[in-house]
Tab-separated table of C-alpha atoms in Angstrom:
chain	number	residue	atom	x	y	z
A	1	MET	CA	-9.073	6.678	-4.910
A	2	LYS	CA	-12.720	6.596	-3.926
A	3	LYS	CA	-14.115	5.233	-0.697
A	4	PHE	CA	-16.260	2.078	-0.745
A	5	MET	CA	-15.446	-0.105	-3.695
A	6	PRO	CA	-18.198	-2.081	-5.396
A	7	VAL	CA	-17.578	-5.816	-5.684
A	8	GLU	CA	-17.598	-5.629	-9.502
A	9	GLU	CA	-14.402	-3.566	-9.385
A	10	LEU	CA	-12.228	-6.075	-7.513
A	11	ALA	CA	-9.092	-6.222	-9.672
A	12	ARG	CA	-7.929	-9.628	-10.939
A	13	ASP	CA	-5.612	-10.947	-13.639
A	14	GLU	CA	-6.980	-12.909	-16.592
A	15	ARG	CA	-6.725	-16.304	-14.897
A	16	PHE	CA	-9.605	-15.541	-12.551
A	17	ASN	CA	-13.264	-16.147	-13.379
A	18	GLN	CA	-15.470	-14.232	-11.000
A	19	ILE	CA	-19.076	-15.166	-10.370
A	20	THR	CA	-21.639	-13.752	-7.997
A	21	GLN	CA	-23.855	-15.807	-5.729
A	22	ALA	CA	-26.712	-15.082	-8.161
A	23	ASP	CA	-24.631	-16.476	-11.060
A	24	ARG	CA	-23.910	-19.575	-9.055
A	25	MET	CA	-27.524	-20.161	-8.142
A	26	SER	CA	-28.757	-19.640	-11.707
A	27	ASP	CA	-26.178	-22.077	-13.087
A	28	ALA	CA	-28.023	-25.159	-14.368
A	29	ARG	CA	-25.316	-27.369	-12.859
A	30	SER	CA	-26.291	-26.082	-9.384
A	31	ALA	CA	-29.883	-27.246	-9.804
A	32	VAL	CA	-31.153	-29.992	-7.544
A	33	PRO	CA	-31.695	-33.140	-9.630
A	34	ALA	CA	-35.055	-34.854	-9.324
A	35	ASN	CA	-33.494	-37.999	-7.903
A	36	ALA	CA	-31.308	-36.034	-5.480
A	37	GLU	CA	-32.755	-37.535	-2.308
A	38	SER	CA	-32.051	-41.090	-3.388
A	39	THR	CA	-28.518	-40.313	-4.577
A	40	ARG	CA	-27.465	-38.254	-1.524
A	41	ARG	CA	-24.474	-39.458	0.412
A	42	SER	CA	-25.106	-40.300	4.051
A	43	SER	CA	-22.234	-37.920	4.911
A	44	ASN	CA	-21.013	-34.920	2.967
A	45	ARG	CA	-18.030	-34.289	5.231
A	46	LEU	CA	-14.704	-34.125	3.433
A	47	THR	CA	-12.948	-37.404	4.204
A	48	PRO	CA	-10.253	-39.283	2.274
A	49	ALA	CA	-12.711	-42.192	1.914
A	50	ARG	CA	-14.914	-40.188	-0.431
A	51	ALA	CA	-14.464	-41.157	-4.070
A	52	ASP	CA	-14.192	-37.493	-5.057
A	53	ALA	CA	-11.981	-36.558	-2.082
A	54	SER	CA	-9.054	-35.227	-4.148
A	55	ASP	CA	-11.207	-33.065	-6.384
A	56	ALA	CA	-13.336	-31.856	-3.483
A	57	ALA	CA	-10.220	-30.956	-1.460
A	58	ARG	CA	-8.714	-29.101	-4.427
A	59	ALA	CA	-11.954	-27.197	-4.983
A	60	LEU	CA	-12.178	-26.317	-1.293
A	61	MET	CA	-8.549	-25.177	-1.268
A	62	HIS	CA	-9.189	-22.930	-4.265
A	63	GLY	CA	-12.233	-21.570	-2.471
A	64	ILE	CA	-10.043	-20.836	0.557
A	65	PHE	CA	-7.481	-19.143	-1.699
A	66	VAL	CA	-9.968	-16.743	-3.322
A	67	GLY	CA	-11.660	-16.217	0.046
A	68	GLU	CA	-8.311	-15.150	1.494
A	69	ILE	CA	-7.815	-12.688	-1.366
A	70	GLN	CA	-11.201	-11.138	-0.634
A	71	ALA	CA	-10.491	-11.084	3.104
A	72	LEU	CA	-7.170	-9.331	2.350
A	73	GLU	CA	-8.996	-6.805	0.219
A	74	GLY	CA	-11.715	-6.325	2.827
A	75	ALA	CA	-9.237	-5.674	5.641
A	76	GLY	CA	-7.276	-3.279	3.417
A	77	ARG	CA	-10.399	-1.386	2.429
A	78	THR	CA	-11.310	-0.895	6.112
A	79	CYS	CA	-7.974	0.903	6.514
A	80	TRP	CA	-8.925	3.217	3.655
A	81	ASP	CA	-12.706	3.587	3.691
A	82	PHE	CA	-13.158	5.015	7.182
A	83	THR	CA	-11.714	8.252	8.552
A	84	THR	CA	-9.544	7.622	11.618
A	85	GLY	CA	-11.122	8.865	14.816
A	86	GLU	CA	-14.376	10.107	13.314
A	87	GLU	CA	-15.600	6.859	11.740
A	88	ALA	CA	-13.252	4.199	13.080
A	89	PRO	CA	-10.849	4.225	16.063
A	90	PHE	CA	-7.119	4.322	15.342
A	91	GLY	CA	-6.622	0.997	17.142
A	92	LEU	CA	-9.286	-0.706	15.054
A	93	LYS	CA	-7.544	0.378	11.851
A	94	LEU	CA	-4.192	-0.842	13.175
A	95	ASP	CA	-5.821	-4.231	13.765
A	96	MET	CA	-7.218	-4.244	10.231
A	97	ALA	CA	-3.741	-3.493	8.843
A	98	ARG	CA	-2.416	-6.395	10.872
A	99	GLN	CA	-5.193	-8.539	9.461
A	100	ALA	CA	-4.226	-7.468	5.929
A	101	TRP	CA	-0.716	-8.807	6.547
A	102	ASP	CA	-2.109	-12.059	7.956
A	103	GLU	CA	-4.461	-12.495	4.996
A	104	ALA	CA	-1.602	-11.785	2.577
A	105	ARG	CA	0.294	-14.670	4.214
A	106	HIS	CA	-2.803	-16.841	3.930
A	107	VAL	CA	-2.959	-16.132	0.201
A	108	GLU	CA	0.698	-17.160	-0.028
A	109	ILE	CA	0.039	-20.340	1.986
A	110	SER	CA	-3.049	-21.182	-0.100
A	111	LEU	CA	-1.077	-20.726	-3.317
A	112	LYS	CA	1.636	-23.101	-2.092
A	113	LEU	CA	-0.955	-25.613	-0.863
A	114	GLY	CA	-2.893	-25.397	-4.140
A	115	ASP	CA	0.324	-26.169	-5.947
A	116	TRP	CA	1.001	-29.040	-3.538
A	117	MET	CA	-2.483	-30.458	-4.133
A	118	GLY	CA	-2.200	-30.133	-7.909
A	119	SER	CA	-4.518	-27.261	-8.794
A	120	ASP	CA	-3.936	-24.036	-10.701
A	121	VAL	CA	-4.974	-20.466	-10.038
A	122	GLY	CA	-8.318	-19.914	-11.770
A	123	GLN	CA	-9.082	-23.613	-12.169
A	124	TYR	CA	-12.330	-23.027	-10.275
A	125	ALA	CA	-14.608	-20.000	-10.350
A	126	GLU	CA	-14.233	-17.268	-7.742
A	127	ASN	CA	-17.486	-16.586	-5.934
A	128	THR	CA	-17.367	-12.956	-4.790
A	129	VAL	CA	-20.042	-13.445	-2.147
A	130	LEU	CA	-17.561	-12.944	0.702
A	131	PHE	CA	-16.568	-9.415	-0.302
A	132	GLN	CA	-20.115	-8.617	-1.360
A	133	ALA	CA	-21.695	-9.793	1.861
A	134	ALA	CA	-19.095	-8.580	4.256
A	135	CYS	CA	-18.010	-5.136	3.137
A	136	SER	CA	-20.670	-2.857	4.559
A	137	ASN	CA	-20.388	0.924	4.592
A	138	ASP	CA	-20.715	0.955	8.391
A	139	PRO	CA	-17.481	-0.060	10.172
A	140	VAL	CA	-19.434	-1.853	12.907
A	141	LEU	CA	-21.402	-3.892	10.364
A	142	ARG	CA	-18.134	-4.631	8.601
A	143	LEU	CA	-16.664	-5.987	11.828
A	144	ALA	CA	-19.740	-8.159	12.228
A	145	GLY	CA	-19.698	-9.273	8.597
A	146	VAL	CA	-15.973	-9.707	7.951
A	147	ASN	CA	-14.442	-10.476	11.337
A	148	ARG	CA	-17.214	-12.447	12.955
A	149	ALA	CA	-19.250	-14.043	10.139
A	150	LEU	CA	-16.591	-14.475	7.437
A	151	GLU	CA	-13.653	-15.220	9.708
A	152	GLY	CA	-15.928	-17.425	11.816
A	153	LEU	CA	-16.665	-19.402	8.666
A	154	ALA	CA	-12.916	-19.572	8.060
A	155	ILE	CA	-12.503	-21.195	11.503
A	156	ASP	CA	-15.011	-23.881	10.473
A	157	VAL	CA	-13.387	-24.364	7.053
A	158	PHE	CA	-9.812	-24.568	8.376
A	159	THR	CA	-10.848	-26.988	11.087
A	160	SER	CA	-12.410	-29.258	8.438
A	161	MET	CA	-9.366	-28.956	6.187
A	162	LYS	CA	-6.992	-29.611	9.087
A	163	GLU	CA	-8.950	-32.732	10.017
A	164	PHE	CA	-8.879	-33.833	6.393
A	165	GLY	CA	-5.087	-33.404	6.339
A	166	GLU	CA	-4.825	-35.402	9.551
A	167	MET	CA	-7.021	-38.238	8.222
A	168	ALA	CA	-5.287	-38.283	4.848
A	169	GLY	CA	-1.843	-38.464	6.459
A	170	ASP	CA	-0.802	-35.131	4.949
A	171	PRO	CA	1.231	-33.328	7.635
A	172	TYR	CA	2.029	-30.477	5.215
A	173	LEU	CA	-1.665	-29.614	4.837
A	174	GLU	CA	-2.403	-30.137	8.532
A	175	PHE	CA	0.534	-27.925	9.580
A	176	CYS	CA	-0.485	-25.022	7.322
A	177	GLU	CA	-4.175	-25.171	8.214
A	178	ASP	CA	-3.328	-25.152	11.909
A	179	TRP	CA	-1.282	-21.963	11.507
A	180	MET	CA	-4.010	-20.259	9.509
A	181	LEU	CA	-6.567	-21.355	12.090
A	182	ALA	CA	-4.556	-19.607	14.814
A	183	ASP	CA	-4.676	-16.358	12.811
A	184	GLU	CA	-8.403	-16.650	12.159
A	185	VAL	CA	-9.142	-17.083	15.856
A	186	THR	CA	-7.189	-13.852	16.405
A	187	HIS	CA	-9.202	-12.047	13.715
A	188	VAL	CA	-12.554	-13.135	15.117
A	189	LYS	CA	-11.404	-12.045	18.547
A	190	MET	CA	-10.427	-8.638	17.166
A	191	GLY	CA	-13.925	-8.350	15.694
A	192	SER	CA	-15.622	-9.463	18.899
A	193	ASP	CA	-13.575	-7.054	21.029
A	194	TRP	CA	-14.035	-4.044	18.742
A	195	LEU	CA	-17.721	-4.701	18.242
A	196	ARG	CA	-18.190	-4.665	22.017
A	197	LYS	CA	-16.011	-1.584	22.481
A	198	VAL	CA	-17.410	0.545	19.649
A	199	THR	CA	-21.065	-0.170	20.502
A	200	GLU	CA	-20.572	0.009	24.260
A	201	ASN	CA	-22.981	2.937	24.628
A	202	ASP	CA	-25.108	2.219	21.606
A	203	PRO	CA	-27.174	-0.952	22.152
A	204	GLU	CA	-29.270	-0.250	19.054
A	205	ARG	CA	-26.184	-0.213	16.840
A	206	ARG	CA	-24.909	-3.410	18.447
A	207	LYS	CA	-28.271	-5.090	17.843
A	208	LYS	CA	-28.209	-3.998	14.204
A	209	ALA	CA	-24.667	-5.344	13.803
A	210	LEU	CA	-25.557	-8.718	15.316
A	211	GLU	CA	-28.621	-8.946	13.079
A	212	PHE	CA	-26.417	-8.234	10.073
A	213	GLN	CA	-23.987	-10.911	11.221
A	214	SER	CA	-26.859	-13.354	11.468
A	215	ILE	CA	-27.893	-12.586	7.885
A	216	VAL	CA	-24.330	-13.092	6.637
A	217	ASP	CA	-24.019	-16.288	8.686
A	218	LYS	CA	-27.207	-17.619	7.106
A	219	MET	CA	-25.871	-16.722	3.667
A	220	PHE	CA	-22.661	-18.658	4.437
A	221	SER	CA	-24.763	-21.614	5.576
A	222	TYR	CA	-26.645	-21.604	2.271
A	223	GLY	CA	-28.232	-24.939	1.508
A	224	GLY	CA	-27.088	-26.303	4.841
A	225	SER	CA	-23.466	-26.441	3.770
A	226	ARG	CA	-22.434	-25.870	7.418
A	227	SER	CA	-24.135	-27.477	10.409
A	228	ASP	CA	-23.740	-30.186	13.021
A	229	SER	CA	-25.299	-32.710	10.647
A	230	ASP	CA	-22.994	-35.030	8.714
A	231	GLU	CA	-25.077	-34.142	5.682
A	232	SER	CA	-23.344	-30.725	5.725
A	233	SER	CA	-19.874	-30.516	4.262
A	234	LEU	CA	-18.639	-28.306	7.138
A	235	GLY	CA	-19.112	-28.654	10.886
A	236	ILE	CA	-19.189	-25.928	13.568
A	237	ALA	CA	-15.768	-25.638	15.209
A	238	ARG	CA	-17.149	-24.789	18.651
A	239	ARG	CA	-13.920	-24.948	20.650
A	240	PHE	CA	-12.010	-22.569	18.366
A	241	ARG	CA	-15.047	-20.317	18.035
A	242	GLU	CA	-15.239	-19.993	21.814
A	243	LEU	CA	-11.532	-19.116	21.942
A	244	ALA	CA	-12.330	-16.362	19.461
A	245	GLY	CA	-15.027	-14.838	21.645
A	246	PHE	CA	-18.223	-16.444	20.370
A	247	THR	CA	-20.553	-17.301	23.226
A	248	SER	CA	-22.176	-20.742	23.482
A	249	ASP	CA	-25.503	-19.129	22.577
A	250	GLU	CA	-24.001	-17.606	19.444
A	251	ASN	CA	-22.542	-20.951	18.414
A	252	GLU	CA	-25.897	-22.634	18.957
A	253	HIS	CA	-27.584	-19.922	16.898
A	254	ILE	CA	-25.184	-20.545	13.993
A	255	ALA	CA	-25.698	-24.296	14.319
A	256	ASP	CA	-29.493	-23.781	14.258
A	257	LEU	CA	-29.215	-21.553	11.176
A	258	GLY	CA	-27.250	-24.307	9.435
A	259	LEU	CA	-29.744	-27.039	10.315
A	260	GLN	CA	-32.619	-24.797	9.291
A	261	ALA	CA	-30.960	-24.130	5.922
A	262	LEU	CA	-30.288	-27.850	5.489
A	263	GLU	CA	-33.928	-28.721	6.183
A	264	GLU	CA	-35.098	-26.020	3.756
A	265	ARG	CA	-32.836	-27.502	1.092
A	266	LYS	CA	-34.124	-31.024	1.752
A	267	ALA	CA	-37.723	-29.795	1.553
A	268	GLN	CA	-36.914	-28.234	-1.825
A	269	ILE	CA	-35.544	-31.570	-3.002
A	270	ARG	CA	-38.667	-33.413	-1.864
A	271	GLU	CA	-40.849	-30.855	-3.641
A	272	LYS	CA	-38.859	-31.376	-6.837
A	273	GLN	CA	-39.166	-35.127	-6.500
A	274	ALA	CA	-42.898	-34.895	-6.035
A	275	ALA	CA	-43.216	-32.580	-9.015
A	276	ALA	CA	-41.152	-34.959	-11.154
A	277	LYS	CA	-43.385	-37.929	-10.199
A	278	ASN	CA	-46.523	-36.003	-11.104
B	1	MET	CA	37.341	-13.312	37.445
B	2	ALA	CA	38.162	-9.600	37.821
B	3	ASN	CA	37.778	-7.996	41.232
B	4	PRO	CA	34.076	-6.974	41.409
B	5	GLN	CA	34.942	-4.130	43.824
B	6	LYS	CA	37.283	-2.445	41.376
B	7	PRO	CA	35.729	0.768	39.970
B	8	ARG	CA	34.929	0.613	36.275
B	9	ALA	CA	34.397	3.492	33.872
B	10	PRO	CA	30.625	4.125	33.569
B	11	PHE	CA	30.955	4.313	29.816
B	12	ALA	CA	32.917	1.481	28.271
B	13	PRO	CA	35.720	2.405	25.872
B	14	TRP	CA	33.640	1.192	22.952
B	15	ASP	CA	30.597	3.251	23.994
B	16	ARG	CA	31.070	6.502	22.085
B	17	ARG	CA	27.535	7.848	22.455
B	18	GLU	CA	27.334	11.612	22.898
B	19	LEU	CA	24.928	13.634	25.013
B	20	PRO	CA	24.280	16.628	22.716
B	21	GLY	CA	21.420	16.442	20.255
B	22	SER	CA	19.847	18.801	17.757
B	23	PHE	CA	16.276	18.529	18.942
B	24	SER	CA	14.442	19.707	22.048
B	25	VAL	CA	11.596	17.661	23.513
B	26	GLU	CA	9.075	19.935	21.751
B	27	GLU	CA	10.820	19.713	18.392
B	28	THR	CA	11.052	15.941	18.690
B	29	ALA	CA	7.322	15.718	19.477
B	30	ARG	CA	6.517	17.930	16.487
B	31	ARG	CA	8.529	15.715	14.148
B	32	VAL	CA	7.148	12.507	15.629
B	33	GLY	CA	3.590	13.816	15.145
B	34	HIS	CA	4.320	14.447	11.451
B	35	TYR	CA	5.892	11.009	11.086
B	36	LYS	CA	2.804	9.424	12.607
B	37	TRP	CA	0.464	11.343	10.314
B	38	ALA	CA	2.467	10.418	7.225
B	39	GLU	CA	2.782	6.734	8.199
B	40	MET	CA	-0.984	6.625	8.768
B	41	LYS	CA	-1.681	8.065	5.346
B	42	LEU	CA	0.676	5.517	3.808
B	43	PHE	CA	-0.834	2.444	5.480
B	44	GLU	CA	-4.354	3.604	4.628
B	45	ALA	CA	-3.448	4.086	0.966
B	46	LEU	CA	-1.667	0.740	0.706
B	47	GLY	CA	-4.684	-0.962	2.283
B	48	GLY	CA	-7.103	0.727	-0.103
B	49	TRP	CA	-5.040	-0.142	-3.177
B	50	ILE	CA	-4.931	-3.892	-2.462
B	51	ALA	CA	-8.319	-4.431	-4.086
B	52	THR	CA	-7.459	-2.198	-7.058
B	53	VAL	CA	-4.326	-3.955	-8.328
B	54	PRO	CA	-4.834	-7.036	-10.507
B	55	GLU	CA	-1.274	-8.334	-10.102
B	56	LEU	CA	-1.477	-11.078	-7.471
B	57	ASP	CA	2.130	-10.782	-6.229
B	58	ILE	CA	1.760	-7.008	-5.800
B	59	LYS	CA	-1.601	-7.403	-4.059
B	60	MET	CA	0.068	-9.621	-1.441
B	61	ARG	CA	3.045	-7.289	-0.989
B	62	LEU	CA	0.783	-4.283	-0.460
B	63	GLY	CA	-1.019	-6.198	2.287
B	64	THR	CA	2.292	-6.966	3.972
B	65	HIS	CA	3.633	-3.428	3.677
B	66	CYS	CA	0.321	-1.946	4.855
B	67	TYR	CA	0.844	-3.499	8.272
B	68	LYS	CA	4.450	-2.361	8.592
B	69	HIS	CA	3.461	1.283	8.196
B	70	ALA	CA	0.528	0.859	10.573
B	71	TRP	CA	3.017	-0.488	13.111
B	72	HIS	CA	5.287	2.524	12.543
B	73	ALA	CA	2.312	4.822	13.149
B	74	GLU	CA	1.601	2.912	16.357
B	75	LEU	CA	5.197	3.285	17.549
B	76	TRP	CA	4.997	7.047	17.033
B	77	HIS	CA	1.558	7.183	18.659
B	78	LYS	CA	3.042	5.574	21.767
B	79	ARG	CA	6.094	7.836	21.724
B	80	LEU	CA	4.121	11.095	21.785
B	81	PRO	CA	2.923	10.897	25.433
B	82	GLU	CA	6.519	10.128	26.431
B	83	LEU	CA	7.392	13.489	24.879
B	84	ARG	CA	4.933	15.307	27.142
B	85	GLU	CA	2.168	15.267	24.502
B	86	MET	CA	-0.654	13.644	26.417
B	87	ASN	CA	-3.119	14.121	23.582
B	88	PRO	CA	-1.347	12.401	20.661
B	89	GLU	CA	-4.038	13.514	18.201
B	90	ARG	CA	-3.073	17.164	18.776
B	91	LEU	CA	0.283	16.670	17.083
B	92	THR	CA	-0.820	14.029	14.562
B	93	LEU	CA	-0.777	16.522	11.745
B	94	PRO	CA	0.525	16.996	8.233
B	95	ALA	CA	3.630	19.170	8.111
B	96	ASN	CA	1.791	21.686	5.917
B	97	ASP	CA	-0.832	22.061	3.167
B	98	ALA	CA	1.596	20.873	0.512
B	99	MET	CA	1.941	17.559	2.344
B	100	VAL	CA	-1.848	17.132	2.220
B	101	ARG	CA	-1.747	17.855	-1.517
B	102	PHE	CA	1.051	15.327	-1.876
B	103	ILE	CA	-1.084	12.603	-0.264
B	104	ASP	CA	-4.071	13.560	-2.434
B	105	ALA	CA	-1.936	13.313	-5.583
B	106	MET	CA	-0.251	10.091	-4.486
B	107	THR	CA	-3.564	8.364	-3.753
B	108	GLU	CA	-5.284	9.618	-6.923
B	109	PRO	CA	-4.471	6.601	-9.162
B	110	GLU	CA	-7.210	4.022	-8.781
B	111	ALA	CA	-7.812	2.157	-12.061
B	112	PRO	CA	-6.344	-1.359	-12.378
B	113	GLU	CA	-4.077	-0.208	-15.232
B	114	LEU	CA	-2.305	2.290	-12.967
B	115	THR	CA	-0.205	-0.023	-10.807
B	116	ILE	CA	2.990	1.674	-12.026
B	117	GLU	CA	1.777	5.067	-10.784
B	118	LYS	CA	0.642	3.610	-7.452
B	119	LEU	CA	4.010	1.974	-6.821
B	120	VAL	CA	6.071	4.929	-8.058
B	121	GLY	CA	4.314	7.275	-5.655
B	122	VAL	CA	5.073	5.051	-2.699
B	123	TYR	CA	8.434	3.470	-3.512
B	124	ARG	CA	10.175	6.138	-5.569
B	125	VAL	CA	8.941	9.237	-3.756
B	126	PHE	CA	7.234	8.740	-0.373
B	127	ILE	CA	9.402	5.992	1.147
B	128	PRO	CA	12.715	7.561	0.019
B	129	HIS	CA	11.595	10.733	1.805
B	130	PHE	CA	10.784	8.723	4.938
B	131	ILE	CA	14.257	7.212	4.805
B	132	SER	CA	15.828	10.663	4.482
B	133	ALA	CA	13.846	12.204	7.330
B	134	TYR	CA	14.425	9.247	9.648
B	135	THR	CA	18.134	9.090	8.836
B	136	TYR	CA	18.543	12.794	9.542
B	137	HIS	CA	16.688	12.400	12.841
B	138	LEU	CA	18.712	9.323	13.797
B	139	ASN	CA	22.016	11.055	13.117
B	140	ASN	CA	21.158	14.296	14.876
B	141	THR	CA	19.247	13.484	18.002
B	142	SER	CA	20.876	12.894	21.383
B	143	GLU	CA	22.136	9.342	21.569
B	144	ILE	CA	21.423	9.224	25.290
B	145	THR	CA	18.401	11.392	26.096
B	146	ASP	CA	16.415	10.378	23.012
B	147	MET	CA	17.372	6.709	22.829
B	148	PRO	CA	13.706	5.528	22.669
B	149	THR	CA	13.199	7.495	19.434
B	150	ILE	CA	16.470	6.143	18.042
B	151	ARG	CA	15.434	2.585	18.816
B	152	SER	CA	12.103	3.035	17.012
B	153	ILE	CA	13.781	4.697	14.033
B	154	LYS	CA	16.223	1.810	13.699
B	155	PHE	CA	13.390	-0.732	13.602
B	156	ILE	CA	11.430	1.433	11.197
B	157	LEU	CA	14.367	2.126	8.893
B	158	GLN	CA	14.971	-1.593	8.516
B	159	ASP	CA	11.375	-1.967	7.283
B	160	GLU	CA	11.682	1.064	5.027
B	161	PHE	CA	14.845	-0.236	3.363
B	162	ASP	CA	13.314	-3.683	2.854
B	163	ASP	CA	10.089	-2.272	1.419
B	164	TRP	CA	11.905	0.286	-0.732
B	165	ARG	CA	13.989	-2.464	-2.319
B	166	GLU	CA	10.987	-4.732	-2.794
B	167	GLY	CA	8.868	-1.921	-4.246
B	168	GLU	CA	11.629	-0.817	-6.592
B	169	MET	CA	12.005	-4.377	-7.871
B	170	LEU	CA	8.264	-4.612	-8.459
B	171	ILE	CA	8.374	-1.351	-10.426
B	172	GLN	CA	11.301	-2.566	-12.533
B	173	SER	CA	9.412	-5.779	-13.249
B	174	LEU	CA	6.415	-3.774	-14.511
B	175	LEU	CA	8.363	-1.438	-16.812
B	176	GLU	CA	8.416	-3.230	-20.158
B	177	THR	CA	8.421	-0.398	-22.704
B	178	PRO	CA	10.063	3.038	-23.056
B	179	GLU	CA	6.576	4.555	-22.749
B	180	GLU	CA	6.098	2.928	-19.362
B	181	VAL	CA	9.459	4.273	-18.239
B	182	ASP	CA	8.256	7.733	-19.252
B	183	ARG	CA	4.986	7.216	-17.380
B	184	ALA	CA	6.861	6.288	-14.228
B	185	ALA	CA	9.256	9.207	-14.537
B	186	ALA	CA	6.478	11.706	-15.233
B	187	HIS	CA	4.478	10.610	-12.208
B	188	GLN	CA	7.581	10.645	-10.023
B	189	ALA	CA	8.431	14.192	-11.151
B	190	LYS	CA	4.876	15.383	-10.543
B	191	LEU	CA	4.879	14.059	-6.972
B	192	GLU	CA	8.467	15.081	-6.247
B	193	LYS	CA	7.617	18.697	-7.070
B	194	ILE	CA	4.818	18.704	-4.497
B	195	MET	CA	7.122	17.068	-1.955
B	196	LEU	CA	9.715	19.761	-2.676
B	197	GLU	CA	7.104	22.348	-1.808
B	198	ALA	CA	6.246	20.425	1.383
B	199	GLY	CA	9.906	20.330	2.410
B	200	GLY	CA	9.831	16.633	3.292
B	201	ILE	CA	7.910	14.400	5.683
B	202	ALA	CA	8.313	16.795	8.629
B	203	GLY	CA	8.218	19.978	6.531
B	204	PRO	CA	11.175	22.294	5.850
B	205	GLY	CA	14.171	21.062	7.779
B	206	SER	CA	13.191	17.401	7.449
B	207	ILE	CA	16.781	16.617	6.491
B	208	GLY	CA	18.406	19.613	8.120
B	209	ILE	CA	18.554	21.961	5.182
B	210	ASN	CA	16.280	25.019	4.881
B	211	THR	CA	15.879	24.881	8.637
B	212	PRO	CA	14.405	28.163	9.831
B	213	ALA	CA	16.010	28.288	13.293
B	214	PRO	CA	18.067	26.166	15.691
B	215	GLN	CA	15.817	23.420	16.919
B	216	GLY	CA	17.502	22.061	19.984
B	217	ALA	CA	18.895	22.871	23.363
B	218	MET	CA	22.273	21.232	22.965
B	219	SER	CA	23.409	21.419	19.359
């Protein structure tokens, strides 16, 4: 078995339909309509009051499910891709094995929840951006990408889903999301701790890793999907992020990235509108 | 209540543990180092294979089993300094070159169509050999002086039995044609021959046979 697996080789059964971020962006259905600004909702947060709440929740749950598969694969590959001692400390690999078990449980939970919410495996496309963005060939960048950016996103997603379960009066959903949230906080903390430890005497490497994390965070905030604004579908779960080892400055940075991405998206919409009028 | 001043036998009548054991401290450390190396190789392989198997149920099981073997490696890593090996890496070694070749052959299957071979290597060859080596160790070490090793082996064996059964059931569920049965058997035989050369997880003497010399102080 080779080291470092390209995203195209992720093995799936025939129910899955994988797409890359590029596929998604070039899909005509993803295009911003000319009248987008006038038809925008005042809030994009997932709430039971939204007319499309059931479909949106099902789609988000499927996204969580495939994200958990990729996180499982990413953690497993870290156990394999790096030589113990020379490239990655023994303790780091033990933590990644633990994370693989946790992610396997999350896949199980997501499958049961998907069933509970009335969706099927493969009903929505699987965007492989998580594995693609997060699985660097440098273990430190992988910690930054997988454990801090990706798992940090998971904290935000699970917090939103938990709140949705609470508002919708679905204790089953709320219960499961809360348990997964606890695991994700642990995973981010593992990433934060190892990143600090491994780069203790290498500030340049730490800087590079944090820059990489910032790039991945921006990618995960694409189009302003995550920010403090109600126009974003996901918020920033500051309290849980702090528990996981993110500093206040880091949380503010992620929030700024999200707002910046949201403003860029809105500017694009205005440009389109202007072009359509002319 | 019985008189608390009355002398009691230090070993209760139901406590039949014996002092003699087959392994010295050095021999125990050597074996534990080989166990740790082998458990590490197993958890790394299971982790790597997760992304290569298309079967969703198997993908999840590999993730679960990956951690169990990492935990076993950690238990052995912690045991080594207690056996006077202050540098655990020094004894974290394959038993011999054949064991390295075994791992290379076991981890060779990569393509998504080769799930049978991946599972056969682990659940029909490697894990049964772990169970044998651990059982031999459990039944031959001193039940008093080496109780920490015994305790770890008991925890580990429970995992190994559970995973062995689960893996075997997954293999049976994948074998749908006589040709697939042949594939499984051929791969098992290929790996078993290398393991025979290796002499088991801890090398010759892993299960007490082909042991070159007495290994302990109080056999």
